[in-house]
Coordinates of C-alpha atoms in Angstrom, one line a residue:
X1 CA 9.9 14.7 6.4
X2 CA 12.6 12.1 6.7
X3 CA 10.7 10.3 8.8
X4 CA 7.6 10.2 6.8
X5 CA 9.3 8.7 3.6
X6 CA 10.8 6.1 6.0
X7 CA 7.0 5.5 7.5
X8 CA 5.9 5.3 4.6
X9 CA 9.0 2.4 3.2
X10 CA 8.1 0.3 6.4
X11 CA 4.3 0.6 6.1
X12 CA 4.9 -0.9 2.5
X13 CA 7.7 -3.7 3.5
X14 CA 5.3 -4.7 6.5
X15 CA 2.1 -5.2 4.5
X16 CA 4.3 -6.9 1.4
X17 CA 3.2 -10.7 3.6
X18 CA -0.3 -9.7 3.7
X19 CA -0.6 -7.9 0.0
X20 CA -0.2 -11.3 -1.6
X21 CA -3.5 -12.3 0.1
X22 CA -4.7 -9.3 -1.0
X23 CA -3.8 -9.1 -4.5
X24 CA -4.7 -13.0 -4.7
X25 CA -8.2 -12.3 -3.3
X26 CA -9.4 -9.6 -5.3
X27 CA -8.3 -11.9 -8.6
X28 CA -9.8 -15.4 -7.7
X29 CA -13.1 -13.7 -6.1
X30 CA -13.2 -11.2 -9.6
X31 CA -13.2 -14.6 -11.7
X32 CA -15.1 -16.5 -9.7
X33 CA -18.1 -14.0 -9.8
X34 CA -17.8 -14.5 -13.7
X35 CA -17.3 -18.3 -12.8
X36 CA -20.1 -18.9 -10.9
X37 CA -22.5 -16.7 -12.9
X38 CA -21.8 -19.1 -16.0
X39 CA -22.5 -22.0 -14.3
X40 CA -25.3 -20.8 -12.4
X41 CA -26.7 -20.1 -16.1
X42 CA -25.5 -23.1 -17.7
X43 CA -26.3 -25.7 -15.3
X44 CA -29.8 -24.5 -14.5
X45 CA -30.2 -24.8 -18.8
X46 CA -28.8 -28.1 -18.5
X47 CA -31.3 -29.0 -15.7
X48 CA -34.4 -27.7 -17.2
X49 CA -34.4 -28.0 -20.9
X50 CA -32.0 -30.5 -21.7
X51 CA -32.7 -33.0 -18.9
X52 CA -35.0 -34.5 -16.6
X53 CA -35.0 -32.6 -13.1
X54 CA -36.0 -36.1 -11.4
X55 CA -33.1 -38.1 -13.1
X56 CA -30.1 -38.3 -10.9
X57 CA -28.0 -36.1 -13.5
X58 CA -31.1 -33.7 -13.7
X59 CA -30.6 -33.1 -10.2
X60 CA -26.8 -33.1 -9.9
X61 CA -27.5 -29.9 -12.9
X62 CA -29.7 -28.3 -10.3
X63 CA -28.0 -28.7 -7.1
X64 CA -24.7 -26.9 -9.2
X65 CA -26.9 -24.3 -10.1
X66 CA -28.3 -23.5 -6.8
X67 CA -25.0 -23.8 -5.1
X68 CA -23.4 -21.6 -7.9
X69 CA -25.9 -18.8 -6.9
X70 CA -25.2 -18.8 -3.4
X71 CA -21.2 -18.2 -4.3
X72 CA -22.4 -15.6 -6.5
X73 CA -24.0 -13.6 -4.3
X74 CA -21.0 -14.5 -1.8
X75 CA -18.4 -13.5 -4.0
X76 CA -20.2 -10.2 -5.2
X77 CA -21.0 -9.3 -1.7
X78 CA -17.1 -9.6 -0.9
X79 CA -16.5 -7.9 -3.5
X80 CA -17.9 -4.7 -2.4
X81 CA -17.1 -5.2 1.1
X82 CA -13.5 -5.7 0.1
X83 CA -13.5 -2.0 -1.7
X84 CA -14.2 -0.2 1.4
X85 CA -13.2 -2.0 4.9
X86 CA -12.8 -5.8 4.2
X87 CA -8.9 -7.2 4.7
X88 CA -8.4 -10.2 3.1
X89 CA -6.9 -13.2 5.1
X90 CA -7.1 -17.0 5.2
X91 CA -10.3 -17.5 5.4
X92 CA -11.5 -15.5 3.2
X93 CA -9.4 -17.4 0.7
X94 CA -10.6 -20.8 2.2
X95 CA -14.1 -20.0 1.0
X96 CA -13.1 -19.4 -2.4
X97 CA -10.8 -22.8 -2.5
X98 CA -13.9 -24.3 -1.2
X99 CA -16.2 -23.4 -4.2
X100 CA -13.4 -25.0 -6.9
X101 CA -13.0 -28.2 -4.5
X102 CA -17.1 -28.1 -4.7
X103 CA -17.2 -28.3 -8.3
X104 CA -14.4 -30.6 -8.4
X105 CA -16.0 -32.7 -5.9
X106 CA -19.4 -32.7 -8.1
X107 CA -17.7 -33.9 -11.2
X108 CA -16.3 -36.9 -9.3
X109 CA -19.9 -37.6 -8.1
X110 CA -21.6 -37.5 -11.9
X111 CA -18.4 -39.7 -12.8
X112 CA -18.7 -42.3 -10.3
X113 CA -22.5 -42.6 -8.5
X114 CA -24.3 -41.6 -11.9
X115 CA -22.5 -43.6 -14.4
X116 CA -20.8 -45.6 -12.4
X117 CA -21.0 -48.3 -15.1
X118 CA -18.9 -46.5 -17.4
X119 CA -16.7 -44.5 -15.1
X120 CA -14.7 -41.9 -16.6
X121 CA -13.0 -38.8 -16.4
X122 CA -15.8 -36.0 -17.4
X123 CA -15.4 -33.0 -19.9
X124 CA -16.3 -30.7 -16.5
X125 CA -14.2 -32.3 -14.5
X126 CA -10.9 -31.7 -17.2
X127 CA -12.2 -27.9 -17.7
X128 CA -12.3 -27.6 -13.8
X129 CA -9.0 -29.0 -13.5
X130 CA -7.3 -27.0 -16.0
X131 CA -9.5 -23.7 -15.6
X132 CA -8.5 -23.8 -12.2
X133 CA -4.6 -24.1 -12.4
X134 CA -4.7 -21.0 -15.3
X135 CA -7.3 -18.6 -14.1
X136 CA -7.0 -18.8 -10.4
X137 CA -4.1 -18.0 -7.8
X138 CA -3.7 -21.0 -5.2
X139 CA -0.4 -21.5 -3.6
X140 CA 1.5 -24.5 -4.5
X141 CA 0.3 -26.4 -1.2
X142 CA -3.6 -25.2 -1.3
X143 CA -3.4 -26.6 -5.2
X144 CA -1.9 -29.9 -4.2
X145 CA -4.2 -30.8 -1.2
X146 CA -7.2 -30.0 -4.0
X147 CA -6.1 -32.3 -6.7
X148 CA -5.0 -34.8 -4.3
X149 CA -8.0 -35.0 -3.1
X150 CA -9.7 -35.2 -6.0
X151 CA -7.2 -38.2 -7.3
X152 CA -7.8 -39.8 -4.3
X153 CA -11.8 -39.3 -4.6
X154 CA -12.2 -40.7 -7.8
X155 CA -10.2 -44.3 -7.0
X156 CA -11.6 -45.0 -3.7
X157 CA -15.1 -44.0 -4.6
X158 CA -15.0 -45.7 -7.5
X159 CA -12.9 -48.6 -6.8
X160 CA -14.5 -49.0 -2.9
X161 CA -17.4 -47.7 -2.4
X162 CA -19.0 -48.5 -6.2
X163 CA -17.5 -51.9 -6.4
X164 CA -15.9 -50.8 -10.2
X165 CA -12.9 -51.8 -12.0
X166 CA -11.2 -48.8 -13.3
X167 CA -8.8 -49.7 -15.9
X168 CA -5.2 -48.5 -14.9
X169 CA -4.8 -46.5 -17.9
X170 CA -7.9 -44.2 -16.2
X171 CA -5.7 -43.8 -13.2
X172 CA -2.4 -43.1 -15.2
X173 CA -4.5 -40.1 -16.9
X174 CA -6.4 -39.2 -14.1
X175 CA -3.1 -38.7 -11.9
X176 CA -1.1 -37.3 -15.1
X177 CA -4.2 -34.7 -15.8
X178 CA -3.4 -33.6 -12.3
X179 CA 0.0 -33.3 -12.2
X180 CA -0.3 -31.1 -14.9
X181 CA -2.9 -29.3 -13.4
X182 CA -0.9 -28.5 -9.8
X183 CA 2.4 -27.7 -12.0
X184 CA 0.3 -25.1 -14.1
X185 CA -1.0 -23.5 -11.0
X186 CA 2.6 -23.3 -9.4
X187 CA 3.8 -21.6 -12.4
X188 CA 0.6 -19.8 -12.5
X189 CA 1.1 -18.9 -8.8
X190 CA 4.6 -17.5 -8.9
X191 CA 4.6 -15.5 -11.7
X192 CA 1.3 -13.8 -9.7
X193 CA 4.2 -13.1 -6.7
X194 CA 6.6 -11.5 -9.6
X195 CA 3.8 -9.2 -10.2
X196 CA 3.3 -8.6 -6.9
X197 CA 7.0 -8.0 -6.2
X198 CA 7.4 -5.6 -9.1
X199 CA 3.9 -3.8 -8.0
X200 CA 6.0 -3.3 -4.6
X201 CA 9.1 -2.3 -5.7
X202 CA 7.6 0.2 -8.0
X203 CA 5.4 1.6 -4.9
X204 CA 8.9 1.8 -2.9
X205 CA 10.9 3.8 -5.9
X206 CA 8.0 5.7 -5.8
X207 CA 8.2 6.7 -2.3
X208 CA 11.9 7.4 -2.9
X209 CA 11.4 9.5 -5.4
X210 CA 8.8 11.5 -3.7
X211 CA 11.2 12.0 -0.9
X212 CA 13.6 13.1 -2.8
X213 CA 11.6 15.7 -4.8
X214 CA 10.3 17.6 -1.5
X215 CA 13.5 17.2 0.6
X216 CA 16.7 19.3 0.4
X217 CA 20.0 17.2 -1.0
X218 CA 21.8 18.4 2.1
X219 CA 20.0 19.1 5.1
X220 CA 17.2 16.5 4.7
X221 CA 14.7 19.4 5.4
X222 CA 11.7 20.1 3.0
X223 CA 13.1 22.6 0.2
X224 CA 11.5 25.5 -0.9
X225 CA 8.8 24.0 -3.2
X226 CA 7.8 21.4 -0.7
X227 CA 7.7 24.3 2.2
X228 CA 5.4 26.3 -0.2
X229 CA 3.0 23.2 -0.5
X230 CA 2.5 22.9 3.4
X231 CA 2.4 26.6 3.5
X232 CA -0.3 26.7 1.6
X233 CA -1.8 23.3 3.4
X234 CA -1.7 25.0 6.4
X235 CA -3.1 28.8 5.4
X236 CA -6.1 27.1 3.8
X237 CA -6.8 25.0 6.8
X238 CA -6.7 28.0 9.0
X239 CA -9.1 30.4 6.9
X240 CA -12.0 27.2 6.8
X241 CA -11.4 26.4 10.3
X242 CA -10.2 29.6 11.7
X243 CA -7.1 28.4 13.6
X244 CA -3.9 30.3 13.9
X245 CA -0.4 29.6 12.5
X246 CA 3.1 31.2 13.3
X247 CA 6.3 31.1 10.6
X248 CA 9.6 31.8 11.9
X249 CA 12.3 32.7 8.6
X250 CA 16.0 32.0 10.1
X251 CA 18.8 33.4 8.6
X252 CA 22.5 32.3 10.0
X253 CA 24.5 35.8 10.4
X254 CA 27.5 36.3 8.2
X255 CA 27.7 33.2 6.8
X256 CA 29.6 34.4 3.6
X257 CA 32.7 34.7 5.6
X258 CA 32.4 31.1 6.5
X259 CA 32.4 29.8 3.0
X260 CA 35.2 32.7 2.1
X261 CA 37.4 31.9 4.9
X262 CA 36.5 27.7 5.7
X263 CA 35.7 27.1 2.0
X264 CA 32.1 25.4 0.9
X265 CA 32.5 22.1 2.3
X266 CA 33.1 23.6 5.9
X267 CA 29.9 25.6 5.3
X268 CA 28.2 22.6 4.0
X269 CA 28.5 21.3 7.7
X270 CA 27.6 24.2 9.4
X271 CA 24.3 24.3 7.4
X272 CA 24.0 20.5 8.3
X273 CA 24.5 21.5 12.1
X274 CA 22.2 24.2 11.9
X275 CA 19.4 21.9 9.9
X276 CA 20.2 19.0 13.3
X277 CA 19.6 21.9 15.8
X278 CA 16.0 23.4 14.5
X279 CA 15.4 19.4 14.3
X280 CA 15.4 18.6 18.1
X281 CA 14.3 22.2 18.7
X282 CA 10.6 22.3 17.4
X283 CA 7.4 20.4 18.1
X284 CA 6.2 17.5 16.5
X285 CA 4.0 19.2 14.6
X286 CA 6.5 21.6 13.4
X287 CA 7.6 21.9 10.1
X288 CA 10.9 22.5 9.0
X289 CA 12.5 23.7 5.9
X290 CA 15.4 25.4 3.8
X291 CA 14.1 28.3 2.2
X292 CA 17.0 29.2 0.0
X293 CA 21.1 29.4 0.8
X294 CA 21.8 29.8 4.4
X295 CA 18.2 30.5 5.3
X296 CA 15.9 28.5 7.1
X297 CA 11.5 28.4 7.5
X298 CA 9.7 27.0 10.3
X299 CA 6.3 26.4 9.7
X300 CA 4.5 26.3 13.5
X301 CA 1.1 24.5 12.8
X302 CA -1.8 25.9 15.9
X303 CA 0.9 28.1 17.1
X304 CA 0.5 31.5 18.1
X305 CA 2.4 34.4 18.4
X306 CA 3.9 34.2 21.5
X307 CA 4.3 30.5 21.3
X308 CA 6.7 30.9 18.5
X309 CA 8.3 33.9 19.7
X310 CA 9.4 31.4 22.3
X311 CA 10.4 28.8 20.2
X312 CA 12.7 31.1 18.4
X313 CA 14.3 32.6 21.4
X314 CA 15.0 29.2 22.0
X315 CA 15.9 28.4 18.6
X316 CA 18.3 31.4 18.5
X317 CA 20.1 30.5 21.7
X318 CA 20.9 27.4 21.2
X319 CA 22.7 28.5 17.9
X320 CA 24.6 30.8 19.4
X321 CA 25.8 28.1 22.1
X322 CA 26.6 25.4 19.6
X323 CA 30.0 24.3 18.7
X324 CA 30.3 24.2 14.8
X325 CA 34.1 23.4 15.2
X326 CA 34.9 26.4 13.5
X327 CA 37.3 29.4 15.2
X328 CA 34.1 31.6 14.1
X329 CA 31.1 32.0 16.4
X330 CA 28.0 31.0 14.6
X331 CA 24.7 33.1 15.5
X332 CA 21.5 33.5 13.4
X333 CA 19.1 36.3 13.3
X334 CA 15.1 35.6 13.4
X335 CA 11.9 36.9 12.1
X336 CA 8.3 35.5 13.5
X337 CA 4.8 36.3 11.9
X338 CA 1.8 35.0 12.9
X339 CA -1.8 34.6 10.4
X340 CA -4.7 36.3 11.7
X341 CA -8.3 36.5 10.0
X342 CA -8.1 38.4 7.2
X343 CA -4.2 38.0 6.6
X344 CA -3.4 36.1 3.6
X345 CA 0.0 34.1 3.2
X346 CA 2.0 36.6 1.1
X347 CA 1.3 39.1 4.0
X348 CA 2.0 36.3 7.1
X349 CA 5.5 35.6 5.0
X350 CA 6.4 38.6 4.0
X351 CA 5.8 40.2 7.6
X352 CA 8.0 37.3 9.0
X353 CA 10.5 38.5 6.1
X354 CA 10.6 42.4 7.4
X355 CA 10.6 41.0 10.7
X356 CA 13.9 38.9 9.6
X357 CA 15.4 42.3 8.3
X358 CA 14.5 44.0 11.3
X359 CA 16.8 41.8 13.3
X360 CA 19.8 42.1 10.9
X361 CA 19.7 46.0 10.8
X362 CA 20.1 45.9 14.5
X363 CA 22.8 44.1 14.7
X364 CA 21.9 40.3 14.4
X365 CA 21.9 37.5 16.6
X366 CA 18.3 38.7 17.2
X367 CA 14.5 37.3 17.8
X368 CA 11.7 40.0 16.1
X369 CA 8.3 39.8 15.9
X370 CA 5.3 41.2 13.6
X371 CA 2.0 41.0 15.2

């Protein structure tokens, strides 16, 4: 049980490096389907109705439409791969980085090769810019290489390869524009890992308080309402699938006199001792657990009768060999049940229970069974 919660506490520190991916992915490719279904819409408008097809900004509408729609169906179709098997990594990102550097990439194109006479910064290009450093989740270097780019696209293209003088005030706005832009997204970007970080400690506490709800305060064993649960678990799996089950109830003999004579914190570590022994004493897929005061359940999972009355011989002996560092020899008295078809629970515990009592009325420091 201990070393479930801890399991579980290092399965969620180990995935926290790949559950920013994660998280990231699932955000950028949610708003991107949105993204790319308005532009697929809006350009293809744009293309059709409100310009000529064969003009060189007729086509530029097109081509963004029909590049739109193959994202879409991209991004849909990781979307519903990512709810059942997909893992986000890298390059799953990388695609989506590569849409927004598309579209950024586009704008530069209608800026410079089809008006090149009046180059400027365009309206799509400044929604771009800015839709991408508020609605999307880039890290700070992704976001930089993009708008770097993009800076860098616009002056040599136009200034090199179009042969135009851009005024330096475009330059000083274009490069402000995307400062502002990449310091947006880091802001944008790190409060998305505060979520994150808050969405993984809150999984943690969660774990923690599990943990502490089915585990006993003193032994670290399950306590009584967790033992029920797998109890339970365990009698339901075996009627469906008709497998047997064994439960050994423990009681340590005279353990009254320990508290009377040591005093409660002496006993305290002689029920700590006794949790340690049934500990490295059972199976794997054993399950411990204090049932109440001095008294201990051991829930034996595809374990039959014999089998357990085994274990608990075993169980029994060593407690009787142990050294609690007390002047008073510690033994323990067992009872062992097993399930059978047509047995329910209350019977399997309860003959366990008699079984216990059995064992005390002859004397203690005994192993008894009901078939």
């Amino acid at each position: 049980m201990f070393i479930e919660a801890k399991k579980a506490l290092l399965k969620i520190l180990e995935k926290k490096n790949s559950r920013y991916f994660e998280e990231m992915f699932r955000h950028n490719n949610r708003s991107l389907i949105v993204l790319a279904l308005i532009l697929w819409v809006e350009q293809l408008v744009y293309a059709v109705f409100l310009n000529d097809p064969s003009t060189h900004i007729g086509k530029t509408h097109l081509f963004t439409s029909a590049i739109s729609l193959v994202f879409l169906i991209v991004f849909t179709a990781l979307y519903y791969k990512s709810r059942h098997d997909l893992k986000p990594s890298c390059t799953l990102n990388a695609i989506h980085v590569s849409y927004l550097a598309l579209l950024l990439s586009i704008a530069i194109y209608r800026a410079v090769y089809v008006t090149p006479g009046q180059i400027s910064i365009p309206v799509i290009y400044i929604a771009m810019l800015y839709g991408t450093a508020f609605l999307f989740y880039l890290p700070p270097k992704w976001s930089l290489l993009m708008y770097g780019t993009t800076v860098s696209g616009f002056i040599l293209l136009g200034r090199y390869e179009m042969a135009v003088q851009i005024n330096p005030t475009f330059v000083q706005d274009l490069i402000a524009n995307n400062i502002i832009a990449w310091c947006a997204s880091m802001m944008a970007y790190y409060r998305f890992v505060q979520q994150v970080d808050s969405m993984i400690l809150i999984e943690e506490k969660n774990v923690k308080l599990r943990h502490l709800s089915e585990v006993d305060a003193l032994t670290s064993l399950y306590n009584r309402r967790k033992i029920d649960a797998c109890l339970e678990k365990v009698h339901g799996a075996a009627v469906e699938e008709g497998i047997v089950y064994s439960v050994l109830l423990i009681d340590m003999d005279y353990f009254k006199s320990v508290n009377d004579v040591y005093g409660h914190p002496t006993g305290d570590k002689v029920l700590i001792y006794m949790s340690e022994i049934l500990k490295e004493s059972i199976g794997p897929d054993d399950v411990p657990g204090r049932w109440g005061g001095e008294e201990f359940l051991i829930l034996c999972k595809a374990t039959s009768l014999m089998e357990a009355r085994i274990l608990a011989e075993k169980i029994r002996s060593e407690v009787e060999n142990y050294d609690f560092g007390i002047p008073q020899h510690i033994t323990c008295s067992v009872g062992v049940s097993a399930y059978h078809a047509g047995r329910n629970l209350y019977e399997v515990v309860k003959n366990a229970d008699d079984a216990l009592y059995i064992s005390k009325s002859k004397g203690r420091n005994r192993v008894t069974f009901i078939a």
